[in-house]
Coordinates of C-alpha atoms and ligand atoms in Angstrom, one line a residue:
M1 CA -12.5 100.6 -78.0
A2 CA -9.3 101.1 -76.1
Q3 CA -9.7 97.8 -74.3
E4 CA -9.8 95.9 -77.6
L5 CA -6.4 97.1 -78.6
H6 CA -3.8 94.6 -77.9
E7 CA -0.2 95.5 -78.7
E8 CA 3.1 93.9 -78.7
C9 CA 5.6 96.7 -78.9
G10 CA 9.2 97.8 -78.3
V11 CA 10.1 101.0 -76.6
F12 CA 13.4 102.9 -76.4
G13 CA 14.5 106.2 -74.9
I14 CA 17.8 108.0 -74.6
Y15 CA 18.9 111.1 -72.6
N16 CA 21.9 113.3 -73.0
D17 CA 23.4 112.0 -76.2
P18 CA 24.4 114.2 -79.1
E19 CA 23.3 111.4 -81.5
A20 CA 20.0 110.8 -79.7
V21 CA 18.0 110.4 -83.0
S22 CA 20.3 108.0 -84.7
E23 CA 20.8 106.0 -81.5
T24 CA 17.0 105.7 -81.2
Y25 CA 16.8 104.6 -84.8
W26 CA 19.2 101.7 -84.0
G27 CA 17.5 101.0 -80.7
I28 CA 14.1 100.4 -82.3
F29 CA 15.7 98.7 -85.3
S30 CA 17.2 96.1 -83.0
Q31 CA 13.7 95.6 -81.5
Q32 CA 12.0 95.2 -84.8
H33 CA 10.9 91.6 -83.8
R34 CA 8.6 93.2 -81.2
G35 CA 6.6 95.0 -83.8
Q36 CA 6.5 95.3 -87.5
E37 CA 3.4 97.4 -88.2
S38 CA 4.5 100.9 -87.3
A39 CA 7.6 102.7 -86.2
G40 CA 8.4 106.2 -84.9
I41 CA 10.8 108.5 -83.2
A42 CA 10.3 111.7 -81.1
V43 CA 13.1 114.1 -80.2
V44 CA 13.3 117.3 -78.2
G45 CA 14.9 120.0 -80.3
E46 CA 17.0 123.0 -79.1
D47 CA 13.9 125.1 -79.1
H48 CA 12.4 122.7 -76.5
L49 CA 9.7 121.6 -78.9
I50 CA 9.2 117.9 -79.8
A51 CA 9.4 116.7 -83.4
V52 CA 7.9 113.3 -84.3
R53 CA 8.2 111.2 -87.4
K54 CA 6.2 107.9 -87.5
G55 CA 4.2 105.8 -89.8
M56 CA 3.0 102.3 -90.9
G57 CA 5.8 99.9 -91.8
L58 CA 9.2 98.6 -90.8
V59 CA 11.7 100.9 -89.1
T60 CA 13.7 101.3 -92.4
E61 CA 10.6 101.9 -94.5
V62 CA 9.1 104.5 -92.2
L63 CA 12.2 106.3 -91.0
N64 CA 14.9 106.2 -93.7
P65 CA 13.1 108.8 -95.9
V66 CA 12.4 111.2 -93.0
L67 CA 15.2 110.8 -90.5
S68 CA 17.2 113.8 -91.7
E69 CA 14.1 116.0 -91.2
L70 CA 14.3 115.5 -87.4
P71 CA 16.2 118.1 -85.4
R72 CA 19.5 117.1 -83.7
G73 CA 18.5 116.8 -80.0
R74 CA 20.0 115.2 -76.9
A75 CA 16.9 113.3 -75.8
A76 CA 14.6 111.1 -77.8
I77 CA 12.2 108.1 -77.6
G78 CA 11.2 105.5 -80.2
H79 CA 8.6 102.8 -80.7
V80 CA 7.8 99.8 -82.8
R81 CA 4.3 98.4 -82.8
Y82 CA 2.5 95.3 -83.8
S83 CA -1.3 95.0 -83.1
T84 CA -4.1 92.9 -84.5
T85 CA -5.2 93.7 -88.0
G86 CA -7.9 96.2 -88.3
E87 CA -6.6 98.2 -85.4
S88 CA -3.3 98.9 -87.1
E89 CA -4.4 102.3 -88.2
A90 CA -1.8 105.1 -88.7
F91 CA -3.4 107.2 -85.9
N92 CA -2.2 104.6 -83.5
A93 CA 1.4 104.8 -84.6
Q94 CA 3.6 106.0 -81.7
P95 CA 5.3 108.0 -80.2
L96 CA 2.1 110.0 -79.6
L97 CA 2.6 113.8 -79.3
M98 CA 0.2 115.7 -77.0
H99 CA 0.2 119.4 -76.0
A100 CA -0.6 119.6 -72.3
R101 CA -0.4 122.2 -69.6
F102 CA 3.3 121.3 -69.2
G103 CA 3.9 121.9 -73.0
P104 CA 4.5 119.1 -75.5
I105 CA 4.8 115.5 -74.3
A106 CA 5.6 112.5 -76.4
L107 CA 4.7 109.0 -75.1
A108 CA 5.5 105.5 -76.3
H109 CA 4.0 102.4 -74.7
N110 CA 4.3 98.6 -74.6
G111 CA 1.6 96.6 -73.0
N112 CA -2.1 96.9 -72.2
V113 CA -3.9 98.9 -69.7
V114 CA -6.8 96.6 -68.6
N115 CA -9.0 99.4 -67.1
A116 CA -8.5 101.5 -70.3
R117 CA -12.2 101.4 -71.2
A118 CA -13.4 102.7 -67.8
L119 CA -10.7 105.4 -67.8
R120 CA -11.5 106.5 -71.3
D121 CA -15.3 106.6 -70.7
H122 CA -14.6 108.7 -67.7
L123 CA -12.3 111.1 -69.6
E124 CA -14.7 111.4 -72.4
E125 CA -17.5 112.3 -70.0
E126 CA -15.2 115.1 -68.8
G127 CA -14.9 116.3 -72.4
A128 CA -11.6 114.7 -73.5
V129 CA -11.4 114.1 -77.3
F130 CA -9.4 111.0 -78.4
Q131 CA -7.7 110.7 -81.8
G132 CA -6.9 107.0 -81.7
T133 CA -7.3 103.9 -79.5
S134 CA -4.0 103.6 -77.8
D135 CA -3.4 103.5 -74.0
S136 CA -0.8 106.2 -74.4
E137 CA -3.5 108.7 -75.2
I138 CA -5.2 107.9 -72.0
L139 CA -2.0 108.5 -70.0
A140 CA -1.5 111.7 -71.9
H141 CA -5.0 112.9 -71.0
L142 CA -4.5 111.9 -67.4
I143 CA -1.2 113.9 -67.2
A144 CA -2.9 116.9 -68.9
K145 CA -5.8 117.1 -66.4
S146 CA -3.6 116.5 -63.3
S147 CA -3.6 119.4 -60.9
K148 CA 0.1 118.7 -59.8
D149 CA 2.5 121.4 -60.7
S150 CA 5.4 119.3 -62.0
M151 CA 5.7 116.9 -64.8
V152 CA 7.0 114.1 -62.6
E153 CA 4.2 114.6 -60.0
A154 CA 1.5 114.7 -62.8
L155 CA 2.9 111.5 -64.4
A156 CA 3.1 109.7 -61.1
E157 CA -0.5 110.6 -60.3
A158 CA -1.7 109.6 -63.8
V159 CA 0.1 106.3 -63.7
S160 CA -1.4 105.4 -60.3
R161 CA -4.8 105.1 -62.1
L162 CA -3.7 102.5 -64.6
L163 CA -4.1 98.8 -64.1
G164 CA -2.4 96.2 -66.3
G165 CA 0.9 95.3 -67.8
Y166 CA 2.7 98.4 -69.2
A167 CA 6.0 100.1 -69.8
F168 CA 5.9 103.7 -70.8
V169 CA 8.7 106.1 -71.9
V170 CA 7.7 109.7 -71.9
L171 CA 9.6 112.6 -73.4
H172 CA 9.3 116.2 -72.3
A173 CA 11.5 119.3 -72.5
S174 CA 12.4 118.8 -68.9
G175 CA 13.7 115.2 -69.4
L176 CA 13.0 111.6 -70.1
F177 CA 10.6 109.6 -67.9
A178 CA 9.8 105.9 -67.7
V179 CA 7.4 103.8 -65.7
R180 CA 6.8 100.1 -65.4
D181 CA 3.6 98.4 -64.1
P182 CA 3.4 97.4 -60.4
H183 CA 4.0 93.7 -61.2
G184 CA 6.7 94.4 -63.8
I185 CA 4.8 92.2 -66.3
R186 CA 6.1 94.1 -69.3
P187 CA 9.9 94.5 -69.5
L188 CA 11.9 97.7 -69.2
V189 CA 15.7 98.0 -68.8
L190 CA 18.0 100.9 -67.9
G191 CA 21.5 101.4 -69.2
R192 CA 24.3 104.0 -69.2
S193 CA 25.0 105.5 -72.6
K194 CA 28.3 104.8 -74.2
S195 CA 29.7 108.3 -73.3
G196 CA 28.9 107.5 -69.7
Q197 CA 27.1 110.8 -69.5
G198 CA 23.6 109.7 -70.4
Y199 CA 21.0 107.1 -69.9
V200 CA 19.2 104.6 -72.2
L201 CA 15.9 102.8 -71.6
A202 CA 14.6 99.9 -73.7
S203 CA 12.2 97.0 -73.7
E204 CA 15.2 94.6 -74.2
T205 CA 18.9 94.6 -73.6
C206 CA 19.7 93.9 -77.3
A207 CA 18.8 97.6 -77.8
L208 CA 21.3 98.7 -75.2
D209 CA 24.0 96.5 -76.9
I210 CA 23.5 98.0 -80.3
V211 CA 24.0 101.6 -79.0
G212 CA 27.0 100.6 -76.9
A213 CA 25.2 101.3 -73.6
E214 CA 26.0 99.4 -70.4
Y215 CA 23.2 97.5 -68.8
M216 CA 22.6 98.9 -65.3
R217 CA 19.4 97.2 -64.1
D218 CA 15.8 96.4 -64.8
I219 CA 13.4 99.2 -63.9
D220 CA 11.6 97.8 -60.8
P221 CA 8.0 96.9 -60.8
G222 CA 6.0 100.0 -60.1
E223 CA 9.0 102.3 -60.4
L224 CA 9.0 105.7 -62.1
V225 CA 12.3 107.2 -63.2
A226 CA 12.7 110.8 -64.1
I227 CA 16.0 111.7 -65.9
G228 CA 16.9 115.3 -66.3
P229 CA 19.8 117.8 -66.2
K230 CA 20.3 117.0 -62.4
G231 CA 20.5 113.3 -63.0
M232 CA 18.1 110.5 -62.2
E233 CA 15.3 110.4 -59.6
R234 CA 13.5 107.2 -58.7
R235 CA 10.2 106.8 -57.1
R236 CA 7.7 104.1 -56.5
V237 CA 4.2 104.5 -58.0
G238 CA 1.5 102.7 -56.0
E239 CA 1.8 99.8 -53.6
A240 CA 4.7 97.3 -53.9
L241 CA 3.4 94.2 -55.6
P242 CA 5.2 90.9 -56.3
I243 CA 7.2 90.7 -59.5
R244 CA 5.4 88.9 -62.4
D245 CA 7.8 89.1 -65.4
C246 CA 6.1 87.8 -68.5
A247 CA 7.2 84.2 -69.0
F248 CA 6.3 84.3 -72.7
E249 CA 9.1 86.8 -73.3
S250 CA 11.5 84.1 -72.2
V251 CA 9.6 81.3 -74.0
Y252 CA 9.3 83.1 -77.4
F253 CA 8.9 86.8 -77.6
A254 CA 12.3 88.3 -76.7
R255 CA 15.3 88.2 -79.0
A256 CA 17.4 85.2 -78.2
D257 CA 20.4 87.4 -77.2
S258 CA 18.5 89.6 -74.8
Q259 CA 19.2 89.2 -71.2
I260 CA 16.3 88.3 -68.8
R261 CA 17.2 87.9 -65.2
G262 CA 20.9 87.7 -65.8
E263 CA 21.0 85.3 -68.8
S264 CA 20.2 85.3 -72.5
A265 CA 16.7 84.1 -73.5
Q266 CA 18.5 81.5 -75.5
M267 CA 19.9 79.8 -72.4
A268 CA 16.4 79.7 -70.8
R269 CA 15.0 78.2 -74.0
R270 CA 17.6 75.5 -74.0
R271 CA 16.8 74.6 -70.5
L272 CA 13.1 74.5 -71.3
G273 CA 13.9 72.0 -74.0
R274 CA 15.9 69.9 -71.6
V275 CA 13.1 69.8 -69.0
L276 CA 10.7 68.9 -71.8
A277 CA 12.8 66.0 -72.9
K278 CA 12.8 64.6 -69.3
E279 CA 9.1 65.1 -69.0
A280 CA 8.1 63.8 -72.4
P281 CA 10.7 61.5 -73.8
V282 CA 10.1 59.6 -77.1
D283 CA 12.1 57.0 -79.2
A284 CA 13.2 58.9 -82.3
D285 CA 16.0 59.4 -84.7
V286 CA 16.3 63.2 -85.0
V287 CA 15.2 66.4 -83.2
V288 CA 14.1 69.2 -85.4
G289 CA 13.2 72.7 -84.2
V290 CA 10.9 75.2 -85.9
P291 CA 13.2 78.0 -87.1
D292 CA 14.2 80.4 -85.8
S293 CA 12.5 80.8 -82.5
S294 CA 12.4 77.1 -81.4
L295 CA 16.0 76.1 -82.3
P296 CA 17.3 76.6 -78.8
H297 CA 14.4 74.6 -77.3
A298 CA 15.1 71.8 -79.8
M299 CA 18.8 71.8 -79.0
G300 CA 18.0 71.5 -75.3
Y301 CA 15.6 68.6 -76.1
A302 CA 18.4 66.9 -78.1
E303 CA 21.0 67.4 -75.4
A304 CA 18.8 65.8 -72.7
S305 CA 17.5 63.0 -74.8
H306 CA 20.7 62.2 -76.6
I307 CA 18.9 62.2 -79.9
P308 CA 20.8 64.1 -82.6
F309 CA 19.7 67.6 -83.4
D310 CA 19.5 68.7 -87.0
F311 CA 18.2 71.5 -89.2
G312 CA 15.3 69.7 -90.9
L313 CA 13.3 72.9 -91.6
V314 CA 14.5 76.0 -93.4
K315 CA 13.0 79.4 -93.0
N316 CA 12.5 81.9 -95.8
R317 CA 13.8 85.1 -94.1
Y318 CA 11.9 87.4 -96.4
I319 CA 8.4 86.5 -95.3
G320 CA 6.8 88.6 -92.6
R321 CA 4.9 87.3 -89.6
T322 CA 2.2 84.8 -90.3
F323 CA 0.6 84.8 -87.0
I324 CA -1.5 88.0 -87.2
L325 CA -3.1 87.6 -90.6
P326 CA -6.8 87.8 -90.2
K327 CA -7.9 84.9 -92.5
Q328 CA -7.0 81.3 -91.8
S329 CA -6.4 80.6 -95.6
D330 CA -3.9 83.5 -95.7
R331 CA -2.1 82.3 -92.6
T332 CA -1.8 78.7 -94.1
R333 CA -0.4 80.1 -97.3
Q334 CA 2.1 82.3 -95.5
V335 CA 3.3 79.4 -93.3
Q336 CA 3.8 77.3 -96.5
L337 CA 5.9 80.1 -98.0
K338 CA 7.8 80.6 -94.7
L339 CA 9.0 77.1 -93.9
S340 CA 10.3 74.2 -96.0
S341 CA 11.9 70.9 -95.2
V342 CA 15.4 69.5 -95.9
I343 CA 14.6 66.0 -97.2
E344 CA 17.9 64.3 -96.3
V345 CA 17.5 65.2 -92.6
V346 CA 14.0 63.7 -92.2
Y347 CA 13.6 61.0 -94.9
G348 CA 13.0 57.6 -93.4
K349 CA 13.4 59.1 -89.9
R350 CA 11.3 59.2 -86.7
V351 CA 11.3 63.0 -86.1
V352 CA 10.8 64.9 -82.8
L353 CA 9.4 68.3 -83.9
V354 CA 9.9 70.9 -81.2
D355 CA 8.1 74.2 -81.2
D356 CA 8.1 76.9 -78.5
S357 CA 4.4 77.2 -78.3
L358 CA 1.2 76.1 -79.9
V359 CA -1.6 78.7 -80.1
R360 CA -4.0 77.9 -83.0
G361 CA -2.1 74.9 -84.3
T362 CA -1.8 76.3 -87.8
N363 CA 2.0 76.0 -87.9
S364 CA 2.1 72.5 -86.4
R365 CA -0.5 71.0 -88.7
Y366 CA 1.3 72.3 -91.8
L367 CA 4.8 71.3 -90.6
I368 CA 3.7 67.8 -89.7
Q369 CA 2.2 67.3 -93.2
L370 CA 5.4 68.7 -94.7
L371 CA 7.7 66.4 -92.8
R372 CA 5.5 63.4 -93.7
R373 CA 5.6 64.4 -97.4
S374 CA 9.4 64.6 -97.1
G375 CA 9.5 61.0 -95.9
A376 CA 9.4 61.2 -92.1
T377 CA 8.1 57.9 -90.9
E378 CA 6.8 59.3 -87.6
V379 CA 6.4 62.9 -86.3
H380 CA 6.3 63.4 -82.5
M381 CA 5.3 67.0 -81.6
R382 CA 6.8 68.5 -78.4
I383 CA 5.8 72.0 -77.2
A384 CA 8.3 73.7 -74.9
S385 CA 5.6 75.6 -73.0
P386 CA 2.3 74.4 -71.4
P387 CA -1.1 74.4 -73.2
Y388 CA -1.9 78.0 -74.1
T389 CA -5.4 78.1 -72.5
D390 CA -6.0 81.7 -71.6
P391 CA -5.7 85.0 -73.6
C392 CA -3.1 87.6 -72.5
Y393 CA -4.5 90.8 -71.1
Y394 CA -1.2 92.4 -70.9
G395 CA -0.1 93.3 -74.3
I396 CA 1.0 90.0 -76.0
D397 CA -1.4 89.5 -78.9
T398 CA -2.1 85.9 -79.2
S399 CA -5.6 85.5 -80.7
R400 CA -9.1 85.7 -79.6
A401 CA -10.0 83.3 -76.8
A402 CA -12.2 81.2 -79.1
E403 CA -9.2 80.5 -81.4
L404 CA -6.9 79.1 -78.7
A405 CA -6.7 75.4 -79.4
A406 CA -6.0 74.3 -75.8
R407 CA -8.9 76.3 -74.5
T408 CA -11.5 73.9 -75.8
K409 CA -9.6 70.8 -76.9
S410 CA -7.8 68.1 -75.0
V411 CA -4.2 67.2 -75.8
E412 CA -5.5 64.1 -77.7
E413 CA -7.9 66.2 -79.7
I414 CA -5.1 68.7 -80.6
R415 CA -2.8 65.7 -81.5
Q416 CA -5.5 64.5 -83.9
M417 CA -6.1 68.1 -85.3
V418 CA -2.4 68.6 -86.1
G419 CA -1.9 65.0 -87.3
A420 CA 1.1 64.1 -85.0
D421 CA 1.9 60.5 -83.9
S422 CA 2.3 61.9 -80.4
L423 CA 1.9 65.3 -78.8
A424 CA 3.2 66.5 -75.4
Y425 CA 3.5 69.9 -73.8
L426 CA 5.9 71.1 -71.1
S427 CA 4.0 71.1 -67.7
L428 CA 3.4 74.3 -65.8
D429 CA 5.8 73.0 -63.1
G430 CA 8.3 72.2 -65.9
L431 CA 8.0 75.8 -67.1
R432 CA 8.6 77.1 -63.6
A433 CA 11.6 74.7 -63.3
G434 CA 13.1 75.8 -66.6
L435 CA 12.8 79.5 -65.9
K436 CA 15.0 80.9 -63.2
D437 CA 13.5 81.6 -59.7
E438 CA 9.9 82.5 -59.0
G439 CA 7.8 85.5 -59.8
W440 CA 6.6 85.0 -63.4
C441 CA 3.3 85.8 -65.0
L442 CA 2.0 82.4 -66.3
A443 CA -1.5 83.5 -66.9
C444 CA -1.8 82.4 -70.5
F445 CA -0.6 78.9 -69.5
G446 CA -3.3 78.6 -66.9
G447 CA -1.2 80.0 -64.1
G448 CA -3.7 82.7 -62.9
Y449 CA -3.9 86.4 -63.9
P450 CA -2.0 88.8 -61.7
V451 CA -4.4 91.6 -62.5
V452 CA -7.9 91.0 -63.8
P453 CA -10.1 94.0 -64.5
A454 CA -13.7 93.8 -63.3
N455 CA -15.0 95.2 -66.5
T456 CA -13.3 92.9 -68.9
K457 CA -15.7 90.6 -70.7
E458 CA -14.7 87.2 -72.0
D459 CA -14.9 88.1 -75.6
E460 CA -12.7 91.1 -75.2
R461 CA -9.7 89.1 -73.9
G462 CA -6.8 88.7 -76.4
Ligands
LIG1 P1 -0.1 78.6 -84.2 O1 0.2 78.2 -85.6 O2 -1.2 79.5 -84.0 O3 -0.2 77.5 -83.2 O4 1.1 79.5 -83.7 C1 2.2 79.1 -82.9 C2 3.5 79.6 -83.4 O5 3.4 81.0 -83.5 C3 4.6 79.3 -82.5 O6 5.5 78.6 -83.3 C4 5.2 80.6 -82.0 O7 6.6 80.6 -82.4 C5 4.4 81.7 -82.8 N1 3.7 82.5 -81.8 C6 3.2 82.2 -80.6 N2 2.6 83.3 -80.1 C7 2.8 84.4 -80.9 C8 2.5 85.7 -80.9 N3 1.8 86.2 -79.9 N4 2.8 86.5 -82.0 C9 3.5 85.9 -83.0 N5 3.9 84.7 -83.0 C10 3.5 83.8 -82.1
LIG2 FE1 3.1 87.1 -70.8 FE2 1.2 85.2 -70.9 FE3 1.4 86.8 -68.8 FE4 0.6 87.7 -71.2 S1 -0.5 86.2 -69.9 S2 2.0 88.7 -69.8 S3 1.9 86.5 -72.6 S4 2.9 85.3 -69.4

């Protein structure tokens, strides 16, 4: 079912660039952290047709063998995808290519449309045939059945039916289109290409940097942009709703060098660590972060607590993500392969172990055992975000509601489960204070959902 598909993805689009295909390759390569299960590129050729190459695997694995088969074009989009196992079928790899009334359209999507099931049921009743389970296909069908007579009008009408957190890039012979959900939950940035003559769209600014594009601005919540031979047109889709940038992008998901609200995610993470140290101090000898994602949080904790920071854990860079493996035993084994300890840093020490988040607790439990085996006398776990109590509806795949440790357990019960001497989380107010300004989605941390679909059942969340 469409609604059971939860994707973390990265999108990229480029318009009016002679190297559109290779730039798209680099654009998705730099966003590989957003999805490692499938990758793909679509390009408009000189014949105005769209060619797509995509498949299961990393960007290099999927695209190196086939990149030269793509025609040289001046407009292209790309996608990397990471979804829960079992749903990671090849037919869900993107960009999706559809043949509609307006000719071929390619779509790539990051996020989750929360009313996907209702829309899909409705479209199927009207005779639509779906190949996969992705939300992009729903948008494509809505565009195809629109009675509007231009691509931009049809897209605007189709998008106005969607609820949720989403960022779409859409490629058509007439141009490149992009749209962001009315709360701006999922990220989408716009840049000027390095020639100064074209535009680039991406989930994160790190993708603009790699292609030499200059950051212009974030796409506004509920904004649709249409980029074509006459330049760029902007319009609002639906009512103006308050911005709700995903806080988890800043906490964990975005690459550390990507800019969010005018600063790199790394700076925000250090600040979160500093706030955490003020809220949850502890007497200890060394601060250790879980590499790589939690090192900035740990540095911030060390700065504010005046406890020395050190690299007490080492990451094996050649292990893939542990988080999404279906079996707990596999996840534990992968975590063991992924992280090891540096004995001199922790032996005989009272260690503050800082992680960006605790979801199931698998990582924490293993790491605390590891540090104790390496001679740590005490291990104090500090989490640089609040208890993760509620599943994400908007495209970050955490786990099913039942697996979220903080949903059913108290902090003390989780402390016992992971075997820490003490455990403390950043408070919700601490998270707000650590992130700049207001206007964040904090739903998974108990901050309330900006958009809740009437037809979403508890067991379908996350
Ligand atoms: P867990 O072992 O389930 O508590 O996982 C928590 C760890 O996984 C944290 O250290 C995060 O860095 C990482 N993490 C949290 N959420 C996600 C996610 N949605 N996808 C991948 N990794 C995640
Ligand atoms: Fe991000 Fe959490 Fe909101 Fe999902 S629920 S969009 S992960 S802040």
